[in-house]
Coordinates of C-alpha atoms in Angstrom, one line a residue:
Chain A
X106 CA 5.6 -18.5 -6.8
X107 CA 2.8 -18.9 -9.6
X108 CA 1.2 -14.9 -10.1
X109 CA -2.6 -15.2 -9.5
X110 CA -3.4 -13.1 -12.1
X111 CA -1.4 -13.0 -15.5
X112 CA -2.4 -10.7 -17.9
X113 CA -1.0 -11.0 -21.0
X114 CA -1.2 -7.9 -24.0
X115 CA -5.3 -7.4 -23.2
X116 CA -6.3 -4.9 -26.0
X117 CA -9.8 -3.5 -26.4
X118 CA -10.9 -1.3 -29.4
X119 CA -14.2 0.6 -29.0
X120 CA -14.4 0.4 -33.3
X121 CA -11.5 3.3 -34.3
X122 CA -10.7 4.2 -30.7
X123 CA -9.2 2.5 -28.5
X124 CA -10.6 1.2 -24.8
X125 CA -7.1 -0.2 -23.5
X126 CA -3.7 -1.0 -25.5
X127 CA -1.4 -3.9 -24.9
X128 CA -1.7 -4.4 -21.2
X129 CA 0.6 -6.4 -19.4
X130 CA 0.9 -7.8 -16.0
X131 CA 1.4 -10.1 -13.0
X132 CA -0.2 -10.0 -9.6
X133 CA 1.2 -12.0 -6.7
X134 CA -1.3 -13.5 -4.0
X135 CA -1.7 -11.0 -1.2
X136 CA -0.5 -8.1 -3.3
X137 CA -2.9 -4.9 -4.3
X138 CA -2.5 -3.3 -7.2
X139 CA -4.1 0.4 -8.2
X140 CA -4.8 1.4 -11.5
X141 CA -5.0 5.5 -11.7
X142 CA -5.8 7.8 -15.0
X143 CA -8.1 10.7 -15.8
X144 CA -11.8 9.9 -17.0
X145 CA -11.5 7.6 -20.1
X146 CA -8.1 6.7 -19.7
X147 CA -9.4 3.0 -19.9
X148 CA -9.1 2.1 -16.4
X149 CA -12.5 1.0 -16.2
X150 CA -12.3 -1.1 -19.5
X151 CA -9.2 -2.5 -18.9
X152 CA -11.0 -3.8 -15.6
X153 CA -14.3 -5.4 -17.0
X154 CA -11.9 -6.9 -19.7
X155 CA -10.2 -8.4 -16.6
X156 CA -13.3 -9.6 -14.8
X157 CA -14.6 -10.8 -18.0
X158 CA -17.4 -8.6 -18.2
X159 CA -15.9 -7.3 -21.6
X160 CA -14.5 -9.7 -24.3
X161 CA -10.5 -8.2 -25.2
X162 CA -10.1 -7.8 -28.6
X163 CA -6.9 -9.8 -27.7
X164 CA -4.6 -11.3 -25.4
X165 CA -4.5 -13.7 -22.3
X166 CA -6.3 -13.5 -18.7
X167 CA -4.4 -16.1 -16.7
X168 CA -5.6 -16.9 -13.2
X169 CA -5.0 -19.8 -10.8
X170 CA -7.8 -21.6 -10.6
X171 CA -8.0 -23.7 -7.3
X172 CA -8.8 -27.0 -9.2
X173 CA -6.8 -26.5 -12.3
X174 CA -4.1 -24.5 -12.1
X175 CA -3.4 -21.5 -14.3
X176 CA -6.1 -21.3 -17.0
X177 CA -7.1 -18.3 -19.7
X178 CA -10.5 -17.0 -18.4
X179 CA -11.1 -15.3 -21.8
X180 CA -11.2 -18.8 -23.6
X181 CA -12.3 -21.0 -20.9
X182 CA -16.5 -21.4 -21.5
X183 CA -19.1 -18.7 -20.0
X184 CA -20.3 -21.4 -17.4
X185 CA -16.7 -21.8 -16.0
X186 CA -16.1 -17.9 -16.0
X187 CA -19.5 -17.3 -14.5
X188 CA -18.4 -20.2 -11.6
X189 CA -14.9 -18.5 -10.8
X190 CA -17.1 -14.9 -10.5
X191 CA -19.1 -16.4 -8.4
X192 CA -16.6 -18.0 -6.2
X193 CA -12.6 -17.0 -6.7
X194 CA -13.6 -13.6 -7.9
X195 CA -15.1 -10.3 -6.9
X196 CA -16.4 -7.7 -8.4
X197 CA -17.0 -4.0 -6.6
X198 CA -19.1 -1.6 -8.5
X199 CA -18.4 2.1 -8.4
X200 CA -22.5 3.0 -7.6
X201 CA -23.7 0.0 -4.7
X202 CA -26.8 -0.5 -6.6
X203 CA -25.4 -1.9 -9.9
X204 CA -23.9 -4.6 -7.2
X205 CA -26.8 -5.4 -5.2
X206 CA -30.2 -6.6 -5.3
X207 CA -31.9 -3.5 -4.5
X208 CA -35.6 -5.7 -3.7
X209 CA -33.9 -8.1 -1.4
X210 CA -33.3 -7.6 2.3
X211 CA -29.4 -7.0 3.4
X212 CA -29.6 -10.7 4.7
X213 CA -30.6 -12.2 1.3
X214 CA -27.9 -10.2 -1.0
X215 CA -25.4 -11.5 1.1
X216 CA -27.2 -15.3 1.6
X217 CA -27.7 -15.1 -2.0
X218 CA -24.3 -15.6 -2.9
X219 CA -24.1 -18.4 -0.2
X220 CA -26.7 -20.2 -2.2
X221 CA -25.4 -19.8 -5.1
X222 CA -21.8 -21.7 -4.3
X223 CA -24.5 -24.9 -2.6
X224 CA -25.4 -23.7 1.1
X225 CA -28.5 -24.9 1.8
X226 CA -29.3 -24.7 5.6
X227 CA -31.0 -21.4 6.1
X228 CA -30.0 -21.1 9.7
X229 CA -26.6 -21.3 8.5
X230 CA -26.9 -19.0 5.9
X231 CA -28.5 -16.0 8.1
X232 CA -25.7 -16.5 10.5
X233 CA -23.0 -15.9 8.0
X234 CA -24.3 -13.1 6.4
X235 CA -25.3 -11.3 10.2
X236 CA -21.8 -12.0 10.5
X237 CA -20.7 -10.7 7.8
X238 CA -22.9 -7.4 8.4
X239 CA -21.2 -6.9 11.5
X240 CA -18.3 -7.0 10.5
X241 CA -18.9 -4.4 7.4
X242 CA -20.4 -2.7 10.6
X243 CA -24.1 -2.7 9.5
X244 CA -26.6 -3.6 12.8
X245 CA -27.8 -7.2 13.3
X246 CA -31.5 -5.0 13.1
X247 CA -30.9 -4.2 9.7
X248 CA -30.6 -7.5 8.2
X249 CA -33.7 -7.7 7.0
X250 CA -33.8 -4.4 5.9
X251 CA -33.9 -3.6 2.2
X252 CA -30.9 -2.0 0.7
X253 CA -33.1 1.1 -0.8
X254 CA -33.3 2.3 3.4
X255 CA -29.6 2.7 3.3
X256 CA -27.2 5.2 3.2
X257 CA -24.8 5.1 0.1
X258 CA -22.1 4.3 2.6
X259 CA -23.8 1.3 4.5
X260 CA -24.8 0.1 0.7
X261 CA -21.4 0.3 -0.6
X262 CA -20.9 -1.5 3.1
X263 CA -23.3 -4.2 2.1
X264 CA -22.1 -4.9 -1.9
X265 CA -18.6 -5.2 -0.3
X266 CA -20.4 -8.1 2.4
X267 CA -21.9 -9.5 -0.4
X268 CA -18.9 -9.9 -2.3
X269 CA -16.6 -11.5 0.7
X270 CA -18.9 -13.8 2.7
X271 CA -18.0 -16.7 -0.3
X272 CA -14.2 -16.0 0.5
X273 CA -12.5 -14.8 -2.8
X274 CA -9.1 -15.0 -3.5
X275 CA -9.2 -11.9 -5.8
X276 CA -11.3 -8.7 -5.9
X277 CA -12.0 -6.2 -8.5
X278 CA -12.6 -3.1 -7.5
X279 CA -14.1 0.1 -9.3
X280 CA -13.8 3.3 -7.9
X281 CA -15.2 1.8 -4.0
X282 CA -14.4 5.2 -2.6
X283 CA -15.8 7.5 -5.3
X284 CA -19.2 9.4 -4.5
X285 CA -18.7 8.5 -0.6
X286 CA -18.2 11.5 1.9
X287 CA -14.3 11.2 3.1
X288 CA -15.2 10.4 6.4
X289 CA -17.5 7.3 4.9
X290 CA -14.6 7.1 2.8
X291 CA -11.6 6.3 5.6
X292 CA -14.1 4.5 7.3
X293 CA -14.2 1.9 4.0
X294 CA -10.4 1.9 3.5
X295 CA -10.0 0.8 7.1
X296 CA -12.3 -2.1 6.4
X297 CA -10.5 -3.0 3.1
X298 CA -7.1 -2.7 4.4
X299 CA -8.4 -5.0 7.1
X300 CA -10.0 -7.5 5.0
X301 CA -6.5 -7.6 2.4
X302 CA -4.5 -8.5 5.7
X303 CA -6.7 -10.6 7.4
X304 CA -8.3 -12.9 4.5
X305 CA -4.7 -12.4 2.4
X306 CA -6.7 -10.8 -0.6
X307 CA -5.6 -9.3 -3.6
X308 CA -7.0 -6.9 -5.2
X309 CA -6.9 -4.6 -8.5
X310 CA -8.6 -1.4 -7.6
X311 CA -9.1 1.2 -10.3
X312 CA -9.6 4.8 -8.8
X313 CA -8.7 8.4 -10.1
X314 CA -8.2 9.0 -5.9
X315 CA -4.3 9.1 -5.1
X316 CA -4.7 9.1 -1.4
X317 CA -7.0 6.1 -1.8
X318 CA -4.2 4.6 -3.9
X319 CA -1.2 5.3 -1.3
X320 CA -3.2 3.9 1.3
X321 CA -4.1 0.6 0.0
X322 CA -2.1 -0.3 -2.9
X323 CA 1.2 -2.0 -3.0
X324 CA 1.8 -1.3 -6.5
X325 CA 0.5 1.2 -9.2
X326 CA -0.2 1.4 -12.9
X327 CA -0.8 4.9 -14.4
X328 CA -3.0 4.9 -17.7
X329 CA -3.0 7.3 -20.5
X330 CA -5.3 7.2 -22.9
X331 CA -5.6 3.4 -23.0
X332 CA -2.3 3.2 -22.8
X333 CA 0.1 2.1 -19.4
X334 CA 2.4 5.0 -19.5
X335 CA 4.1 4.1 -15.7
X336 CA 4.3 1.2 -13.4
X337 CA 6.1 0.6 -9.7
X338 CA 5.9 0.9 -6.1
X339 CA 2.8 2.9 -5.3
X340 CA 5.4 5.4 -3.3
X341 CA 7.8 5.7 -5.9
X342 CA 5.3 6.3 -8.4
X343 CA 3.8 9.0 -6.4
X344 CA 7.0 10.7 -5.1
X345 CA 9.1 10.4 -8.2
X346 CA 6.8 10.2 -10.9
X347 CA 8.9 9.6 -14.3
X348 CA 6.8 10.0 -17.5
X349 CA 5.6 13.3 -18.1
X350 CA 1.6 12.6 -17.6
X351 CA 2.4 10.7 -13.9
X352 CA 4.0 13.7 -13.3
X353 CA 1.4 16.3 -14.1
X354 CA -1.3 14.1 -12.6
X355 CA 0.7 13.8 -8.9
X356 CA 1.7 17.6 -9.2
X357 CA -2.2 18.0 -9.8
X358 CA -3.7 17.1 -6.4
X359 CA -5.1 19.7 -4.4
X360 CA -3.5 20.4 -0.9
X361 CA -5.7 20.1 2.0
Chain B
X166 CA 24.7 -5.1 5.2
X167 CA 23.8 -2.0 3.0
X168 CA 26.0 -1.7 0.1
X169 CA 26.5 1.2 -2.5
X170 CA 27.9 1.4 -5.6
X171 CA 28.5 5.0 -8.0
X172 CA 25.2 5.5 -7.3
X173 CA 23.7 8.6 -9.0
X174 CA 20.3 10.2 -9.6
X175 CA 18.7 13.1 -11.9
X176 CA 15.1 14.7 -11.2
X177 CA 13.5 15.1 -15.2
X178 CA 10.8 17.6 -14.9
X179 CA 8.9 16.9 -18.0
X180 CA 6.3 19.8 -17.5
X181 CA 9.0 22.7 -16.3
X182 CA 10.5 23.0 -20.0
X183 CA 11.9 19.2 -19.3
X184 CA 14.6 20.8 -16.9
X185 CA 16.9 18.2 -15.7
X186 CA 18.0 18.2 -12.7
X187 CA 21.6 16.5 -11.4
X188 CA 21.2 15.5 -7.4
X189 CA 23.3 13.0 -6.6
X190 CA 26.8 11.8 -8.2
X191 CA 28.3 8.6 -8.3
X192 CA 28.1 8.1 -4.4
X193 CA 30.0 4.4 -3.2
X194 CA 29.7 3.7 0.8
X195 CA 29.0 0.5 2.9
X196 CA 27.6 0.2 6.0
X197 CA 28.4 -2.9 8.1
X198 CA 25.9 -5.0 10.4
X199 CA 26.1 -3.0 13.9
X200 CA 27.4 -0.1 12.2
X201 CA 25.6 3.5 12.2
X202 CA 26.9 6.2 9.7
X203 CA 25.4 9.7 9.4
X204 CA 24.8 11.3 6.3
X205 CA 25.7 15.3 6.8
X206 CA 25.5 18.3 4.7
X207 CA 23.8 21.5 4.0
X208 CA 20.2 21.6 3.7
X209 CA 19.4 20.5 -0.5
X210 CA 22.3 18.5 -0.4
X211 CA 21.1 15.3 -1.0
X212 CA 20.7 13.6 2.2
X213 CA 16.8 12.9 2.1
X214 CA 16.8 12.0 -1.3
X215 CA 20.0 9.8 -0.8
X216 CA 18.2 8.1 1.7
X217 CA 14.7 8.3 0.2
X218 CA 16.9 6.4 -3.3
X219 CA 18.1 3.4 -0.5
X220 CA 14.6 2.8 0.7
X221 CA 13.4 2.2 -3.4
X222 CA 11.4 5.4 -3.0
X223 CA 12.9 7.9 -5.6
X224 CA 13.8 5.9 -8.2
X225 CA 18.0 5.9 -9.2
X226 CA 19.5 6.0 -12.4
X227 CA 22.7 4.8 -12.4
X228 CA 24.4 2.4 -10.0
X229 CA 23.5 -0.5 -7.6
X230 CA 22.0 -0.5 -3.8
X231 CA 22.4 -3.6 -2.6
X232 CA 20.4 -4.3 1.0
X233 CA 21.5 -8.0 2.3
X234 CA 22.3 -8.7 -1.1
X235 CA 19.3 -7.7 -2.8
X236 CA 20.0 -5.1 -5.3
X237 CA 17.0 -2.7 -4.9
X238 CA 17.6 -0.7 -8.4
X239 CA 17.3 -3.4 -10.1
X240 CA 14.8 -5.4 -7.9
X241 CA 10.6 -6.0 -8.8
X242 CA 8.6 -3.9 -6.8
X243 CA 7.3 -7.7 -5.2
X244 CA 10.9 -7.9 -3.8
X245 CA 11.4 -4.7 -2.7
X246 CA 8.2 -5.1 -1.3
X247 CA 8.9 -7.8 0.4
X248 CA 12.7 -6.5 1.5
X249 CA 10.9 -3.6 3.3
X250 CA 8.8 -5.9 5.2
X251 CA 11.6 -7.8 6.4
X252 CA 14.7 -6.3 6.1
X253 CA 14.7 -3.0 5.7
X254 CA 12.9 -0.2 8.0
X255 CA 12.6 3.5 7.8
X256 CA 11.6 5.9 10.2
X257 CA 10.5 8.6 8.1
X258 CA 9.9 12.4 9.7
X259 CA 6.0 12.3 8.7
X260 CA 3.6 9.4 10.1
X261 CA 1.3 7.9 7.4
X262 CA -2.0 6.1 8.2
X263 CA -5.2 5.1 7.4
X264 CA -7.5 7.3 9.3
X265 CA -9.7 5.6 12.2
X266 CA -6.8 3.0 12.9
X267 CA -5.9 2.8 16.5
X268 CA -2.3 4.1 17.5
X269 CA -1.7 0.3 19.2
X270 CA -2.5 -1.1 15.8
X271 CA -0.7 1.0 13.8
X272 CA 2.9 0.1 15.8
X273 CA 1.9 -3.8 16.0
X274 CA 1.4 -3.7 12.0
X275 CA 4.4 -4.0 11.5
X276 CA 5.1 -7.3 13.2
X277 CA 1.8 -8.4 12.2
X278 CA 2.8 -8.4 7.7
X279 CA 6.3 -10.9 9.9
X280 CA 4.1 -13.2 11.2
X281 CA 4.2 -12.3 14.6
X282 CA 0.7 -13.6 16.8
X283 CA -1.7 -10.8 17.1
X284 CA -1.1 -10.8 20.9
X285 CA 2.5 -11.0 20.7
X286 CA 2.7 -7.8 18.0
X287 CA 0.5 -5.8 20.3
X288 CA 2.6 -7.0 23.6
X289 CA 5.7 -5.3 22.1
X290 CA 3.5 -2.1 20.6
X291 CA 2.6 -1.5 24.2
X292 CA 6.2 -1.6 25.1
X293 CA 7.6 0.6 22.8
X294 CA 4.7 3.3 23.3
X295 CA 4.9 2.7 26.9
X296 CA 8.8 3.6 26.5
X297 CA 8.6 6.8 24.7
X298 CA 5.6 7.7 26.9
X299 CA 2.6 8.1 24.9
X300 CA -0.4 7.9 27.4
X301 CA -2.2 4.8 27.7
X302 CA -5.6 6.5 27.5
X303 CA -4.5 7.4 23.3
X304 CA -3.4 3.6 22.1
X305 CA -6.7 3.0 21.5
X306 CA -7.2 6.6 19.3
X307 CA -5.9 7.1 16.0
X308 CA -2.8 9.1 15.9
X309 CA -4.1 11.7 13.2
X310 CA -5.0 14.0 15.6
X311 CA -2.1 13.9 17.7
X312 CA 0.6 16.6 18.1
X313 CA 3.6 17.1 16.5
X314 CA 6.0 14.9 19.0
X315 CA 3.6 12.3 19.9
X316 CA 2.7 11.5 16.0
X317 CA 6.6 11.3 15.6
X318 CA 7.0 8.8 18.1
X319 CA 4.4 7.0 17.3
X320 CA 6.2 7.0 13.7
X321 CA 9.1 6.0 16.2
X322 CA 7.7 3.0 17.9
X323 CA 6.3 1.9 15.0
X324 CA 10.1 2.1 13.3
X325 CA 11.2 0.1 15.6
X326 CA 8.9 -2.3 16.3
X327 CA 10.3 -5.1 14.1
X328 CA 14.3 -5.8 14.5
X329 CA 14.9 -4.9 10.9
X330 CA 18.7 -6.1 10.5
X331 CA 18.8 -2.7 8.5
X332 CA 17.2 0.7 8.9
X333 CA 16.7 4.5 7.9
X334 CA 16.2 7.0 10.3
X335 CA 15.3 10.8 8.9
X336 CA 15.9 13.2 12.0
X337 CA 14.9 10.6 14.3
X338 CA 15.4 12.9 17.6
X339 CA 14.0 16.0 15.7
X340 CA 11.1 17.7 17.7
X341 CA 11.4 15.6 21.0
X342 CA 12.3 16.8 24.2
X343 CA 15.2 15.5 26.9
X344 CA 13.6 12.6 28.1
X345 CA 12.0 11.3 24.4
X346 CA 15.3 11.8 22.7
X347 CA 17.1 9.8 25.2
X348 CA 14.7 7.0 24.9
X349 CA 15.3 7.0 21.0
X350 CA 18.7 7.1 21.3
X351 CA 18.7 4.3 23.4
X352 CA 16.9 2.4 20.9
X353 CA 18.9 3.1 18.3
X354 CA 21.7 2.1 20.6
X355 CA 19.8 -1.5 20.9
X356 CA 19.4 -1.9 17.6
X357 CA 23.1 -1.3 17.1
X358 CA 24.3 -3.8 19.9
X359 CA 21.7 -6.6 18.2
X360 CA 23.5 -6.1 14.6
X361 CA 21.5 -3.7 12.8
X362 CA 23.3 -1.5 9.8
X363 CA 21.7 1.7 10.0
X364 CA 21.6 4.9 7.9
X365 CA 20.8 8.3 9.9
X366 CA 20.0 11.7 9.2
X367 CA 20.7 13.9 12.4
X368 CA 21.0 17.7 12.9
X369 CA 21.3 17.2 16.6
X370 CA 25.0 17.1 16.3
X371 CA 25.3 15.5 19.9
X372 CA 22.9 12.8 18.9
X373 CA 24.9 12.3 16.0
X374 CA 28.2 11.9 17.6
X375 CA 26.6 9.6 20.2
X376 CA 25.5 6.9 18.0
X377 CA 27.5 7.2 14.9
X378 CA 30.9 5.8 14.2
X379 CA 31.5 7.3 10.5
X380 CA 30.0 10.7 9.0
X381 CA 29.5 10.9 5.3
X382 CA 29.3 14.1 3.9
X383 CA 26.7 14.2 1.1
X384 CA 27.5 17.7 0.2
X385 CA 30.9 16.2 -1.9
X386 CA 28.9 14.4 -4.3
X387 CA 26.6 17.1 -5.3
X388 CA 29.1 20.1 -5.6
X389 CA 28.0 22.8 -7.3
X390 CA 24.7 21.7 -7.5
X391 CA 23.4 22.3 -4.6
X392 CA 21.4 26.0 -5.2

């Protein structure tokens, strides 16, 4: 089976410092894949490097593009890149608003993306996206709501709608949980961990949360200071934790 | 069916003075298809974390577990991935699941990652919950908030959902009354008489002697280290 996503030695260097070192991996269609690490461990880096929102200082992005195969999306040309984001690809932000379009109604930032892969009938397009509201469980009555009247909860609701409705084969995913309250929270893993088994996504989801990690990931990578210090089965990573930061950072979690 | 070979482990505890720990010691056994063998021994010897190393949960060190062929020591965590979807269940002692999910979804998940129709996979959930009688009026609730016994055999039902041809049960009668631990047994007695090899940890000792035919002491490979 071709890997959807190869990455191949992605290094990014902040001038002296380093982002991320060396980074190397496969992801399988359907699989989901959690990247953990303290603040600045170059989770988030690594990520935008991935998405192509960063340009690596080196090494390979490979996906499999539906037309063509596997290609390198850090050499193929911007308007190519921008095509697969807007099509193959999604990208989750951390805070809803850098996602959205904060002026437009909940209707048009998901019809927006429609649009922007050729739909054209309007009637069409509203359907899909009151579809798609419903089933991030926002209210028919609020599509024509503007996202600045919702909650942080039904926005994060709405960037994820937004990111879907064009049918993605992979989704990037930057802290989706962090800033929610945990009941908002559980209430946006279920919907993930629904959307991963029904639409057969994959996903890369960078977090510093480890429940959110054991809950939706099938595999982990732990980063230390740019560096990937520990990778394996999300529960063997988290119950037998081998290198010596993986196993401060597990033996770190609070109890509840 | 479940194969292994001088298997032995060590816990490193990088940030307790780098202690190193010695748990398990060159352990060899094989468990047939329709065979059920108990692991036994005093409590820290090894039987959890003997089990927990067959599932590809703790990682081993030295040695090979082979599961239908698939040596999962050496395996990518796709295919051990992809063996515990199949192949291989376990019925762990603690229920695990995304808050909000409805107790009939969580036992039909299983059968749902097979392939299994959505109507067929919730068919057989209601079955099995039916069978180790967990009210109707709580399938539709998630089972965080149920008690002790009803979470384990939910944990149950969902164990057994799928006919893994092999499985891992951790103290499957443990905290269930007459009735409930009859049911389970009875399961596990199905599963046997269909050809599943399966792996049990049981301190009822009439359980055990029901539905075992071998008992493997785990106590003889960790002499001495057991505190």
């Amino acid at each position: 089976m071709t890997p959807l996503l190869s990455v191949d030695g992605i290094t990014k260097r902040y001038g002296s410092h380093i982002g991320c070192a060396d980074v190397s991996f496969d992801l399988y269609p359907g699989e989901v894949m959690g990247i953990v690490g303290e603040s600045g461990s170059g989770k988030s880096t690594l990520l935008n490097c991935m998405a192509g929102h960063l340009a690596p200082d080196a090494g390979q992005v490979v996906f499999d593009t539906r037309a063509d195969g596997p290609r390198d999306t850090v050499t193929m040309s911007e308007p190519e890149r921008r095509m697969l984001s807007r099509t193959d690809w999604a990208f989750v932000h951390q805070h809803a608003r850098d996602g959205l379009r904060m002026g437009v109604s909940a209707g048009g930032n998901v019809g927006e993306r429609l649009m922007a892969v050729g739909e054209r009938n309007y009637g069409d397009i509203r359907d899909k996206a009151v579809d798609w509201l419903g089933r991030v469980e926002i209210a028919a009555d609020r599509v024509d709501d503007r996202p600045t009247t919702f909650s942080g909860g039904m926005q994060q609701r709405l960037q994820i709608a937004r990111n879907l409705v064009t049918g993605p084969r992979l989704v990037f995913m930057d802290e989706p949980t962090g800033g929610l309250d945990v009941s908002v929270q559980a209430r946006l893993l279920d919907l993930v961990r629904g959307l991963v088994r029904d639409m057969g996504l994959s996903a890369i989801i960078v977090t510093h949360d480890l429940a959110v990690v054991r809950l939706l990931a099938d595999r982990l990578m732990v980063m230390k200071s740019g560096h990937v210090v520990e990778t394996g089965l999300t529960d063997q990573v988290l119950d037998d934790p081998q290198h010596a930061y993986s196993q401060l950072l597990v033996s770190s979690v609070l109890q509840v | 069916m479940i194969e292994l070979r001088n298997v032995s482990k060590t816990f490193t505890l990088h940030n307790q003075g780098s202690a190193v720990i010695e748990v398990i010691n060159d352990v060899s056994l094989s468990v047939a298809a329709g065979e059920c063998i108990a692991l036994t021994g005093a409590s820290g010897a090894g039987k959890s974390t003997l089990m927990r190393m067959i599932y590809g949960n703790y990682m081993t060190q030295g040695g090979e577990i082979r599961i239908n062929g698939t040596d999962i020591v050496a395996a990518e965590p796709r295919a051990v991935i992809g063996l515990r979807r199949d192949t291989l269940g376990y019925v762990s002692q603690f229920l695990r699941v995304v808050p909000r999910v409805p107790t009939l979804e969580v036992v039909a998940e299983p059968l749902r990652a097979v392939g299994v129709s959505a109507g067929d996979a919730e068919a057989r959930a209601k079955e099995l919950l039916a069978q180790l009688n967990i009210p109707e009026r709580l399938w539709s609730l998630s089972p965080t908030t149920f008690s002790g016994g009803e979470q384990q055999r939910v944990n149950i039902a969902r164990g057994f959902a799928h006919t893994y041809p092999a499985m891992l049960l951790d103290e499957p009668t443990a905290s269930l009354d007459a009735k409930n631990r009859e049911v389970v047994l009875t399961l596990i007695e199905e599963a046997k008489a269909r050809g599943a090899a399966i792996i049990g940890i049981f301190h009822d000792e009439a359980a055990r002697d029901r539905v075992c035919d071998r008992q493997i002491d785990v106590g003889q490979y960790t002499k001495g280290m057991a505190a």
